[in-house]
XYZ file of N, CA and C in Angstrom:
624
model
N -3.704 -57.898 -7.991
C -4.898 -57.467 -7.848
C -4.911 -55.971 -7.767
N -6.288 -55.469 -8.351
C -6.195 -53.497 -8.087
C -7.484 -53.662 -7.780
N -7.668 -53.216 -6.964
C -9.136 -52.679 -6.439
C -9.348 -50.967 -6.181
N -8.308 -50.583 -6.863
C -8.487 -48.956 -6.572
C -7.777 -48.301 -7.269
N -8.430 -47.544 -8.450
C -7.404 -46.557 -8.876
C -7.924 -45.579 -9.350
N -7.248 -44.631 -10.311
C -7.489 -43.034 -10.185
C -7.694 -43.188 -11.820
N -8.923 -42.631 -11.913
C -9.469 -42.591 -13.386
C -9.047 -41.454 -14.114
N -8.768 -41.284 -15.364
C -8.020 -40.566 -16.427
C -8.723 -39.272 -15.905
N -8.199 -38.098 -15.769
C -8.987 -36.990 -15.661
C -9.825 -36.142 -17.377
N -11.122 -35.798 -17.137
C -11.680 -35.497 -18.625
C -10.995 -34.880 -19.294
N -10.156 -33.561 -18.915
C -9.422 -32.745 -19.363
C -7.948 -33.137 -19.891
N -7.843 -34.287 -19.937
C -6.401 -35.088 -20.156
C -6.577 -36.101 -21.017
N -7.997 -36.425 -21.497
C -8.060 -37.192 -22.386
C -7.604 -37.124 -24.034
N -7.493 -35.854 -24.156
C -6.396 -35.231 -25.439
C -4.968 -35.886 -25.317
N -4.524 -36.491 -24.281
C -3.072 -37.009 -24.160
C -3.289 -38.612 -24.651
N -4.314 -38.948 -24.954
C -4.350 -40.414 -25.660
C -5.157 -39.871 -26.892
N -5.122 -38.541 -27.548
C -5.612 -38.808 -28.769
C -7.065 -38.589 -29.071
N -7.865 -38.704 -27.742
C -9.320 -38.773 -27.481
C -9.824 -37.311 -27.566
N -10.917 -37.272 -27.774
C -12.159 -36.061 -27.282
C -12.342 -36.373 -25.802
N -12.886 -35.475 -25.063
C -12.952 -35.272 -23.884
C -14.362 -36.500 -23.549
N -14.447 -37.457 -22.688
C -15.852 -37.940 -22.487
C -16.739 -36.864 -22.023
N -18.245 -37.604 -22.397
C -19.444 -36.075 -22.072
C -20.288 -36.714 -21.306
N -19.346 -37.256 -19.972
C -20.432 -37.634 -18.716
C -19.355 -37.799 -17.600
N -19.991 -37.366 -16.443
C -18.903 -37.384 -15.123
C -19.018 -38.813 -14.748
N -17.896 -38.618 -13.525
C -17.389 -40.119 -13.362
C -16.547 -39.524 -11.730
N -16.388 -40.647 -10.802
C -15.451 -40.070 -9.475
C -14.053 -39.917 -10.299
N -13.513 -39.450 -9.293
C -11.724 -39.381 -9.535
C -11.364 -40.649 -9.273
N -11.702 -41.371 -7.896
C -11.091 -42.504 -7.387
C -11.980 -43.543 -7.589
N -11.590 -44.630 -7.803
C -12.598 -45.631 -8.377
C -12.460 -46.735 -7.681
N -13.436 -47.296 -6.867
C -13.481 -48.565 -6.151
C -14.527 -49.452 -6.711
N -14.433 -51.002 -6.148
C -15.625 -51.348 -6.767
C -17.104 -51.536 -6.885
N -17.780 -51.200 -7.911
C -19.244 -50.914 -7.960
C -18.928 -49.372 -8.145
N -18.148 -48.514 -8.493
C -18.195 -47.090 -8.788
C -18.452 -47.236 -10.073
N -19.014 -46.044 -10.845
C -18.810 -46.229 -12.091
C -17.543 -45.605 -12.576
N -17.344 -45.830 -13.739
C -15.652 -45.812 -14.334
C -15.689 -45.649 -16.030
N -15.137 -44.845 -16.375
C -14.532 -44.540 -17.836
C -14.361 -45.699 -18.317
N -14.487 -46.283 -19.526
C -14.009 -47.185 -20.328
C -13.668 -46.858 -21.816
N -13.207 -47.572 -22.659
C -13.012 -47.360 -23.633
C -13.370 -48.960 -24.557
N -14.564 -48.646 -25.652
C -14.692 -50.062 -26.276
C -14.466 -49.737 -27.895
N -14.622 -50.785 -28.711
C -14.530 -50.574 -29.836
C -15.440 -49.881 -30.799
N -14.951 -49.062 -31.386
C -15.481 -48.127 -32.265
C -15.495 -48.305 -33.787
N -16.226 -47.682 -34.646
C -16.239 -48.024 -35.920
C -14.803 -47.353 -36.497
N -14.295 -46.320 -36.178
C -12.619 -46.402 -36.362
C -11.879 -45.618 -35.545
N -12.343 -45.536 -34.517
C -11.819 -45.416 -33.185
C -12.282 -45.865 -31.799
N -11.500 -45.717 -30.704
C -12.569 -46.321 -29.427
C -13.542 -45.290 -28.965
N -14.556 -45.684 -28.668
C -15.516 -44.944 -27.955
C -15.447 -45.079 -26.533
N -15.982 -44.058 -26.186
C -16.119 -43.840 -24.279
C -17.350 -44.256 -23.927
N -17.168 -44.744 -22.800
C -18.493 -45.328 -22.209
C -18.021 -45.590 -20.349
N -19.617 -45.961 -20.018
C -19.170 -45.971 -18.480
C -19.829 -47.344 -18.041
N -18.889 -47.877 -17.329
C -19.049 -49.432 -16.698
C -18.552 -49.294 -14.901
N -19.672 -49.999 -14.770
C -19.465 -50.064 -12.878
C -18.225 -51.080 -12.914
N -17.330 -50.783 -11.975
C -15.759 -51.773 -11.658
C -16.705 -52.718 -10.853
N -16.201 -54.050 -11.568
C -16.779 -55.168 -10.876
C -17.540 -55.923 -11.920
N -17.386 -56.760 -12.673
C -18.230 -57.441 -13.823
C -19.335 -58.024 -13.271
N -20.434 -57.585 -13.731
C -21.559 -58.337 -13.177
C -22.103 -59.469 -14.258
N -22.163 -60.632 -13.937
C -22.883 -61.475 -15.416
C -24.460 -61.039 -15.912
N -24.360 -61.593 -16.737
C -26.109 -60.972 -17.445
C -26.982 -62.069 -16.479
N -26.555 -63.204 -15.714
C -27.387 -63.897 -14.897
C -27.483 -63.546 -13.628
N -26.583 -62.638 -13.381
C -26.927 -61.830 -11.768
C -27.990 -61.229 -11.526
N -28.505 -61.252 -10.335
C -29.570 -60.752 -10.071
C -29.358 -59.567 -8.946
N -28.116 -59.115 -8.504
C -28.015 -58.087 -7.508
C -26.643 -57.219 -8.074
N -26.397 -55.945 -7.817
C -25.236 -55.379 -8.140
C -23.668 -55.949 -7.447
N -24.313 -56.043 -6.178
C -23.210 -56.341 -5.157
C -22.382 -57.700 -5.645
N -23.125 -58.425 -6.712
C -22.216 -59.559 -7.398
C -20.742 -58.641 -7.283
N -20.806 -57.146 -8.162
C -19.608 -57.291 -8.707
C -18.428 -56.673 -7.464
N -19.051 -56.771 -6.518
C -17.858 -56.744 -5.535
C -16.499 -57.949 -5.138
N -16.806 -58.962 -5.770
C -15.851 -59.988 -5.978
C -15.564 -60.049 -7.288
N -15.600 -59.369 -8.086
C -15.414 -59.682 -9.772
C -14.494 -58.492 -10.420
N -14.139 -57.681 -9.607
C -13.201 -56.427 -9.926
C -11.722 -56.909 -10.915
N -11.545 -57.771 -10.532
C -10.065 -58.621 -11.287
C -10.415 -60.128 -12.076
N -9.904 -60.106 -13.127
C -10.377 -61.429 -13.903
C -8.657 -62.109 -13.947
N -8.623 -63.367 -13.703
C -7.303 -63.869 -13.963
C -7.104 -64.181 -15.225
N -6.043 -63.875 -16.332
C -6.113 -64.194 -17.444
C -6.008 -65.986 -17.690
N -5.362 -66.623 -16.439
C -5.247 -67.931 -16.698
C -6.587 -68.673 -16.508
N -7.592 -68.279 -16.046
C -8.873 -68.918 -15.770
C -10.154 -68.027 -16.201
N -9.713 -67.002 -16.889
C -10.989 -65.991 -17.192
C -12.143 -67.001 -18.438
N -11.254 -67.567 -19.156
C -12.295 -68.387 -20.255
C -13.172 -69.245 -19.830
N -12.907 -69.954 -18.492
C -13.879 -70.956 -17.908
C -14.771 -70.363 -16.626
N -14.295 -69.483 -16.366
C -15.028 -69.029 -14.878
C -16.422 -68.399 -15.373
N -17.782 -69.058 -14.745
C -18.333 -68.900 -14.757
C -19.104 -67.117 -15.090
N -18.519 -66.420 -13.983
C -18.576 -64.908 -14.051
C -17.801 -64.333 -15.497
N -16.962 -64.567 -16.218
C -16.009 -63.835 -17.221
C -16.412 -64.643 -18.324
N -16.706 -66.072 -18.584
C -16.408 -66.554 -19.950
C -17.219 -66.083 -20.934
N -18.507 -65.448 -20.705
C -19.528 -65.103 -22.080
C -18.598 -63.963 -22.637
N -18.440 -62.793 -21.281
C -17.615 -61.796 -21.897
C -16.492 -62.164 -23.002
N -15.665 -62.767 -22.344
C -14.403 -63.514 -22.827
C -14.727 -64.143 -24.382
N -15.547 -65.048 -24.198
C -15.695 -65.643 -25.521
C -16.505 -64.703 -26.629
N -17.437 -63.487 -26.209
C -17.912 -62.709 -26.676
C -16.830 -61.844 -27.417
N -15.733 -61.759 -27.104
C -14.561 -60.894 -27.454
C -15.285 -59.383 -26.909
N -15.390 -59.295 -25.804
C -15.772 -57.840 -25.123
C -14.807 -57.191 -24.323
N -13.843 -56.715 -25.348
C -12.769 -56.321 -24.289
C -12.814 -54.718 -24.525
N -12.259 -53.932 -23.414
C -12.426 -52.842 -23.191
C -10.867 -52.468 -22.710
N -10.558 -50.945 -22.436
C -9.498 -50.238 -22.395
C -10.327 -49.382 -20.958
N -9.330 -49.434 -20.033
C -9.579 -48.147 -19.043
C -8.629 -47.283 -18.857
N -8.733 -46.139 -19.034
C -7.685 -45.475 -19.235
C -7.768 -44.639 -17.713
N -6.690 -44.657 -16.924
C -5.931 -44.353 -15.880
C -5.130 -43.293 -15.259
N -5.093 -42.564 -14.319
C -4.085 -41.885 -13.780
C -2.902 -42.539 -13.021
N -3.494 -43.357 -12.641
C -2.713 -44.252 -11.154
C -3.509 -45.450 -10.763
N -2.746 -46.601 -10.459
C -3.301 -47.658 -9.807
C -2.634 -47.359 -8.414
N -3.645 -48.111 -7.424
C -3.373 -47.985 -6.066
C -3.035 -49.578 -5.441
N -1.792 -49.857 -5.075
C -1.469 -51.222 -4.382
C -0.835 -51.307 -3.085
N -1.293 -52.181 -2.443
C -0.617 -52.184 -0.621
C 0.993 -53.047 -0.731
N 1.767 -52.327 -0.138
C 2.960 -52.818 0.314
C 3.222 -53.080 1.521
N 3.762 -54.411 2.159
C 3.505 -54.592 3.619
C 4.997 -54.617 4.209
N 5.024 -53.516 5.221
C 6.247 -53.119 5.917
C 5.977 -53.432 7.351
N 6.842 -54.140 7.776
C 6.638 -54.496 9.232
C 5.376 -55.082 9.575
N 4.716 -55.979 8.501
C 3.520 -56.932 8.577
C 2.217 -55.617 8.710
N 2.159 -54.618 8.363
C 0.879 -53.850 7.815
C 1.032 -52.997 6.332
N -0.042 -53.149 5.789
C -0.230 -52.399 4.498
C -0.085 -51.161 4.446
N 0.608 -50.727 3.318
C 1.031 -49.364 3.294
C 0.555 -49.072 1.576
N -0.460 -48.232 1.555
C -0.825 -48.350 0.222
C 0.078 -47.078 -0.606
N 0.413 -47.585 -1.739
C 1.353 -46.855 -2.850
C 0.645 -46.650 -3.963
N 0.656 -45.234 -4.379
C 0.230 -44.776 -5.905
C 1.158 -45.108 -6.892
N 0.821 -46.025 -7.750
C 1.853 -46.482 -9.063
C 0.952 -45.585 -10.154
N 2.251 -44.775 -11.125
C 2.003 -44.086 -11.883
C 3.477 -43.917 -12.913
N 2.796 -43.518 -14.226
C 3.998 -43.382 -15.019
C 5.120 -42.125 -14.925
N 6.226 -42.583 -15.166
C 7.358 -41.401 -14.449
C 7.099 -40.164 -15.420
N 6.624 -39.931 -16.484
C 6.428 -39.125 -17.418
C 4.957 -38.544 -17.095
N 4.190 -39.134 -15.934
C 2.717 -38.870 -15.492
C 1.858 -38.646 -16.843
N 2.293 -39.316 -18.035
C 1.253 -39.515 -18.850
C -0.115 -40.510 -18.206
N -1.461 -40.154 -18.577
C -2.360 -41.482 -18.406
C -1.894 -42.534 -19.195
N -2.449 -43.951 -18.749
C -2.112 -45.416 -19.423
C -3.445 -45.808 -19.406
N -3.376 -46.976 -20.158
C -4.531 -47.647 -20.374
C -4.314 -49.529 -19.941
N -5.342 -49.709 -19.174
C -5.495 -50.887 -18.628
C -6.355 -52.324 -19.100
N -6.052 -53.829 -19.610
C -6.715 -54.223 -20.473
C -7.762 -54.563 -19.384
N -9.321 -54.711 -20.152
C -10.286 -55.245 -19.446
C -11.660 -55.941 -20.009
N -12.461 -56.476 -19.338
C -13.408 -57.289 -20.162
C -14.632 -56.457 -19.705
N -15.854 -56.607 -20.667
C -16.945 -55.703 -20.115
C -18.410 -56.588 -20.367
N -19.081 -56.607 -19.430
C -20.366 -57.389 -19.935
C -21.494 -55.971 -19.602
N -22.585 -57.129 -20.196
C -24.024 -56.114 -19.944
C -25.042 -57.005 -18.929
N -25.586 -56.543 -18.352
C -26.742 -57.269 -17.348
C -27.869 -56.294 -17.356
N -29.079 -56.717 -16.684
C -30.072 -56.236 -16.678
C -30.423 -56.505 -14.792
N -30.385 -55.329 -14.136
C -30.596 -55.350 -12.622
C -31.762 -54.442 -12.596
N -32.963 -55.020 -11.895
C -34.206 -54.367 -11.448
C -34.540 -53.420 -12.501
N -34.627 -54.078 -13.552
C -35.253 -53.400 -14.941
C -34.172 -52.422 -15.414
N -33.176 -52.279 -14.963
C -32.281 -51.078 -15.523
C -31.056 -51.802 -16.200
N -30.376 -51.135 -17.196
C -29.289 -51.953 -17.817
C -28.147 -51.426 -17.341
N -27.034 -52.441 -16.844
C -26.166 -52.042 -16.336
C -24.890 -52.518 -17.430
N -23.905 -52.022 -17.582
C -22.520 -52.111 -18.307
C -21.469 -52.160 -16.976
N -20.774 -53.173 -16.850
C -19.846 -53.597 -16.111
C -18.247 -54.143 -16.691
N -17.423 -53.817 -15.962
C -16.123 -54.416 -16.389
C -15.207 -54.834 -15.247
N -14.099 -55.734 -15.655
C -13.071 -56.210 -14.774
C -11.705 -56.410 -15.624
N -10.907 -55.403 -14.449
C -9.494 -55.708 -15.198
C -8.823 -57.085 -15.123
N -8.095 -57.272 -16.193
C -7.473 -58.270 -16.188
C -6.085 -58.381 -15.559
N -5.663 -59.381 -15.182
C -4.455 -59.555 -14.372
C -3.436 -60.777 -14.853
N -2.326 -60.636 -14.495
C -1.154 -61.980 -14.734
C -0.330 -61.903 -13.526
N 0.314 -63.375 -13.669
C 1.141 -63.320 -12.379
C 2.389 -62.522 -12.417
N 2.534 -61.933 -11.177
C 3.994 -61.089 -10.945
C 4.831 -61.669 -9.956
N 5.166 -62.900 -9.677
C 5.848 -63.268 -8.647
C 7.146 -62.974 -9.174
N 7.728 -62.761 -10.117
C 8.969 -62.513 -10.574
C 8.920 -61.093 -11.115
N 8.091 -60.379 -11.182
C 8.119 -59.148 -11.885
C 9.186 -58.359 -11.055
N 10.255 -57.509 -11.579
C 11.209 -56.830 -10.216
C 10.565 -55.615 -9.905
N 9.522 -55.183 -10.130
C 8.570 -53.973 -9.857
C 7.216 -54.209 -9.003
N 6.323 -55.328 -9.670
C 5.335 -55.648 -8.959
C 5.143 -56.525 -7.901
N 6.381 -57.007 -7.973
C 6.090 -58.614 -6.918
C 6.505 -57.778 -5.558
N 6.633 -56.774 -5.302
C 6.866 -55.752 -4.014
C 5.638 -55.452 -3.416
N 4.258 -55.955 -4.305
C 2.932 -55.137 -3.839
C 2.338 -56.479 -2.970
N 1.027 -56.109 -2.238
C 0.461 -57.449 -1.867
C 0.957 -58.014 -0.702
N 0.333 -58.986 -0.090
C 0.484 -59.878 0.987
C 1.880 -60.811 0.833
N 2.902 -60.615 1.926
C 4.243 -61.554 1.336
C 3.878 -62.431 1.005
N 2.960 -63.477 1.456
C 2.854 -65.103 1.225
C 1.996 -65.387 -0.016
N 1.179 -64.425 -0.479
C 0.329 -64.162 -1.755
C 0.796 -64.288 -2.948
N 0.113 -64.905 -3.723
C 0.704 -64.615 -5.347
C 0.749 -63.365 -5.734
N 1.803 -62.820 -6.494
C 1.854 -61.367 -6.687
C 0.731 -61.637 -8.049
N 0.057 -60.589 -8.464
C -0.661 -60.065 -9.530
C -0.239 -58.804 -10.095
N -0.676 -58.587 -11.580
C -0.319 -57.359 -12.009
C -1.389 -56.924 -12.952
N -1.916 -55.844 -12.997
C -2.675 -55.172 -14.039
C -1.981 -55.329 -15.626
N -2.595 -55.241 -16.623
C -1.754 -55.647 -17.694
C -1.898 -54.207 -18.549
N -1.196 -53.587 -18.829
C -1.180 -52.147 -19.682
C -0.948 -52.052 -21.099
N -1.919 -51.967 -21.590
C -1.907 -52.002 -23.234
C -1.266 -50.584 -23.904
N -0.443 -50.682 -24.416
C 0.547 -49.640 -24.760
C -0.222 -49.096 -25.947
N 0.289 -47.440 -26.386
C -0.399 -46.933 -27.283
C -0.762 -47.550 -28.687
N 0.451 -48.028 -28.915
C 0.555 -48.744 -30.592
C -0.393 -49.986 -30.363
N -0.908 -50.514 -29.464
C -1.774 -51.788 -29.601
C -2.985 -51.321 -29.079
N -3.457 -50.568 -28.808
C -4.689 -50.276 -28.234
C -6.019 -50.559 -28.966
N -5.940 -49.928 -30.253
C -6.816 -50.594 -31.439
C -6.646 -52.071 -31.691
N -5.584 -52.711 -31.634
C -5.995 -54.061 -32.002
C -6.295 -54.798 -30.541
N -6.100 -54.333 -29.380
C -6.662 -55.241 -28.269
C -8.032 -54.850 -28.374
N -8.758 -53.983 -28.861
C -10.407 -53.831 -28.561
C -10.766 -54.405 -29.975
N -10.133 -55.129 -30.750
C -10.790 -55.665 -31.850
C -10.227 -57.055 -32.169
N -9.467 -57.417 -31.091
C -8.822 -58.811 -31.308
C -9.928 -59.839 -30.790
N -9.862 -61.130 -31.449
C -10.493 -62.582 -30.991
C -9.961 -62.875 -29.493
N -10.580 -63.474 -28.877
C -10.415 -64.168 -27.353
C -9.179 -65.144 -27.594
N -9.050 -65.655 -28.844
C -7.920 -66.564 -28.998
C -6.560 -65.939 -29.247
N -6.835 -64.691 -29.483
C -5.596 -63.717 -29.782
C -5.098 -63.085 -29.020
N -6.026 -63.004 -27.706
C -5.684 -62.215 -26.629
C -4.297 -62.387 -26.125
N -3.944 -63.454 -25.915
C -2.710 -63.860 -24.839
C -1.321 -62.864 -25.466
N -1.656 -62.413 -26.785
C -0.607 -61.557 -27.551
C -0.329 -60.377 -26.576
N -1.597 -59.871 -25.918
C -1.291 -58.835 -25.500
C -1.191 -58.411 -23.693
N -0.806 -60.110 -23.080
C -0.363 -59.920 -21.909
C 0.718 -59.543 -21.573
N 1.193 -57.946 -21.645
C 2.394 -57.482 -21.419
C 2.486 -57.383 -19.865
N 3.886 -57.614 -19.490
C 4.363 -57.221 -18.091
C 4.597 -55.364 -18.393
N 4.408 -55.043 -16.851
C 4.799 -53.597 -16.998
C 6.315 -53.476 -17.159
N 6.488 -52.015 -18.068
C 7.879 -51.846 -18.290
C 8.187 -51.001 -17.258
N 9.515 -50.360 -17.210
C 10.300 -49.599 -16.211
C 10.128 -48.373 -16.423
N 8.793 -48.110 -16.872
C 8.518 -46.446 -17.089
C 7.583 -45.993 -15.588
N 7.539 -47.035 -14.852
C 6.481 -46.441 -13.467
C 7.349 -46.606 -12.147
N 6.387 -45.346 -11.511
C 7.121 -45.115 -10.265
C 6.182 -45.506 -9.096
N 6.688 -45.765 -7.793
C 5.538 -45.781 -6.953
C 5.694 -45.171 -5.606
N 4.749 -44.274 -4.951
C 4.963 -43.619 -3.933
C 3.968 -43.567 -2.948
N 4.281 -43.341 -1.651
C 3.184 -43.532 -0.613
C 2.009 -42.570 -1.027
N 0.604 -43.504 -0.849
C -0.402 -42.759 -1.298
C -0.449 -41.619 -1.002
N -0.377 -41.188 0.409
C -0.783 -39.669 1.138
C 0.450 -39.242 0.300
N 1.279 -39.208 -0.261
C 2.526 -38.302 -0.922
C 2.068 -38.022 -2.476
N 1.551 -38.975 -2.794
C 1.386 -38.826 -4.225
C 0.980 -37.635 -4.779
N 1.387 -37.254 -5.891
C 1.131 -35.757 -6.332
C -0.351 -36.159 -7.460
N -0.808 -34.981 -7.315
C -2.018 -34.895 -8.207
C -1.661 -34.505 -9.764
N -1.516 -35.454 -10.769
C -1.524 -34.677 -11.872
C -2.426 -34.072 -12.405
């Protein structure tokens, strides 16, 4: 799972070969915060804002998104909250500087920042949806996750007895393909995190 991440800094968008987004957003993103995302454009990804926590079109309240910020790849195609976005190929990328996960030490959670060793931003696989809440258009998104029980790096996080989950990092050479793929092709992009990441205690993490 991932319930907290640091969004890409606007002045570092060039590191992804993109222009700077023309809107403001918080540095640290929690459920229901507005976050920058990339969606399919004519010839390159386009910036947009989406609330973290997918709100299906039939939802009546924003708070629905507090429970839908992650979508399991194993069930995303049939879960009522996610299946419309999935089958409509509403795929997105979420550019981040770091994600945050808890590691349990002596029975207590200690939060760690996970970022690239070269400190470059990276992009996470997501789905997005559109809804109307109180007569206002709302775009929202959920990060996709895969099992990480046997992953040498990601299995160290989360409650010891719980299943381990990991976000999906979409590498540079697959970003456009991910944004343009069809749902029945999406499993080709369920990449495990590679060995180019570090984890340090959140309170000691350097700001890039």
